[in-house]
One Martini backbone bead per residue (centre of mass of N, CA, C, O) as a GRO file, in nm:
protein
   88
    1MET     BB    1   9.133  10.130  10.996
    2GLU     BB    2   9.373   9.998  10.960
    3LEU     BB    3   9.359   9.917  11.320
    4ILE     BB    4   9.150   9.731  11.304
    5TYR     BB    5   9.176   9.530  11.110
    6PHE     BB    6   9.467   9.402  11.252
    7ASN     BB    7   9.330   9.343  11.532
    8PHE     BB    8   9.008   9.216  11.427
    9ASN     BB    9   9.159   9.007  11.266
   10ASP     BB   10   9.270   8.687  11.161
   11LYS     BB   11   9.292   8.662  10.841
   12LEU     BB   12   9.510   8.890  10.923
   13ASP     BB   13   9.882   8.867  10.886
   14PHE     BB   14   9.949   9.143  10.730
   15ILE     BB   15  10.014   9.511  10.713
   16ILE     BB   16  10.086   9.784  10.465
   17GLN     BB   17  10.252  10.066  10.459
   18ASP     BB   18  10.225  10.365  10.321
   19SER     BB   19  10.359  10.731  10.321
   20ILE     BB   20  10.093  10.843  10.248
   21CYS     BB   21   9.932  10.760  10.515
   22PHE     BB   22  10.100  11.047  10.689
   23SER     BB   23  10.018  11.320  10.578
   24GLY     BB   24   9.912  11.553  10.740
   25ILE     BB   25  10.040  11.420  11.037
   26ASP     BB   26  10.178  11.458  11.338
   27PRO     BB   27  10.439  11.315  11.417
   28ARG     BB   28  10.330  11.212  11.741
   29GLN     BB   29  10.124  11.066  11.627
   30VAL     BB   30  10.270  10.827  11.398
   31SER     BB   31  10.450  10.715  11.634
   32THR     BB   32  10.226  10.614  11.849
   33LEU     BB   33  10.073  10.442  11.592
   34ILE     BB   34  10.293  10.256  11.573
   35GLY     BB   35  10.305  10.148  11.877
   36ILE     BB   36  10.052  10.023  11.813
   37PHE     BB   37  10.143   9.786  11.581
   38ASN     BB   38  10.359   9.709  11.755
   39GLU     BB   39  10.157   9.551  11.968
   40ILE     BB   40   9.963   9.432  11.787
   41ALA     BB   41  10.193   9.236  11.626
   42VAL     BB   42  10.305   9.098  11.916
   43GLU     BB   43  10.027   8.942  12.022
   44LYS     BB   44   9.922   8.831  11.757
   45ASN     BB   45  10.160   8.750  11.535
   46LYS     BB   46  10.187   9.007  11.347
   47GLN     BB   47  10.259   9.211  11.037
   48TYR     BB   48  10.463   9.530  11.015
   49ILE     BB   49  10.435   9.721  10.695
   50LEU     BB   50  10.678  10.028  10.667
   51SER     BB   51  10.725  10.347  10.417
   52ILE     BB   52  10.912  10.586  10.556
   53ASN     BB   53  11.025  10.898  10.706
   54LYS     BB   54  11.195  11.128  10.874
   55TYR     BB   55  10.985  11.341  10.897
   56GLN     BB   56  10.714  11.182  10.999
   57LEU     BB   57  10.875  11.208  11.263
   58ASP     BB   58  10.921  11.145  11.608
   59ASP     BB   59  11.301  11.252  11.718
   60LYS     BB   60  11.236  11.257  12.041
   61ASN     BB   61  11.054  10.955  12.069
   62GLN     BB   62  11.315  10.688  12.110
   63GLU     BB   63  11.126  10.447  12.152
   64ILE     BB   64  11.046  10.495  11.827
   65MET     BB   65  11.293  10.479  11.727
   66ASP     BB   66  11.430  10.171  11.847
   67LEU     BB   67  11.227  10.055  11.703
   68ILE     BB   68  11.271  10.103  11.404
   69GLU     BB   69  11.605  10.032  11.447
   70ASP     BB   70  11.507   9.759  11.562
   71ASN     BB   71  11.440   9.701  11.284
   72VAL     BB   72  11.528   9.725  11.000
   73ARG     BB   73  11.561   9.674  10.682
   74LEU     BB   74  11.544   9.866  10.476
   75GLU     BB   75  11.729  10.127  10.327
   76LEU     BB   76  11.661  10.440  10.182
   77SER     BB   77  11.811  10.686   9.943
   78GLU     BB   78  11.910  10.865   9.744
   79ASP     BB   79  12.220  10.672   9.785
   80SER     BB   80  12.008  10.483   9.794
   81LYS     BB   81  11.869  10.220   9.594
   82LEU     BB   82  11.681   9.991   9.515
   83TRP     BB   83  11.719   9.987   9.166
   84LYS     BB   84  11.927  10.200   9.114
   85LEU     BB   85  11.831  10.441   8.978
   86LYS     BB   86  11.854  10.686   8.780
   87LYS     BB   87  11.872  11.026   8.781
   88TYR     BB   88  11.746  11.261   8.527
   0.00000   0.00000   0.00000
């Protein structure tokens, strides 16, 4: 549904998706979907904001991995947390 909104809605300049949107979906399909969202974003001058876990991506799809690597603005890990919250 988000893909349709993003592509055809002229008033929507950006879309934000969280990794939960991709739970249970084959990583190859997720990687392809990210590529499609990117094409729409570039073509229509929109912004696609995504929070995703690496295991949800097809790391064999080098084109998508390069695209993601080139556009990462914030990378978090267990050692690098957004608000430096401590694990209890």
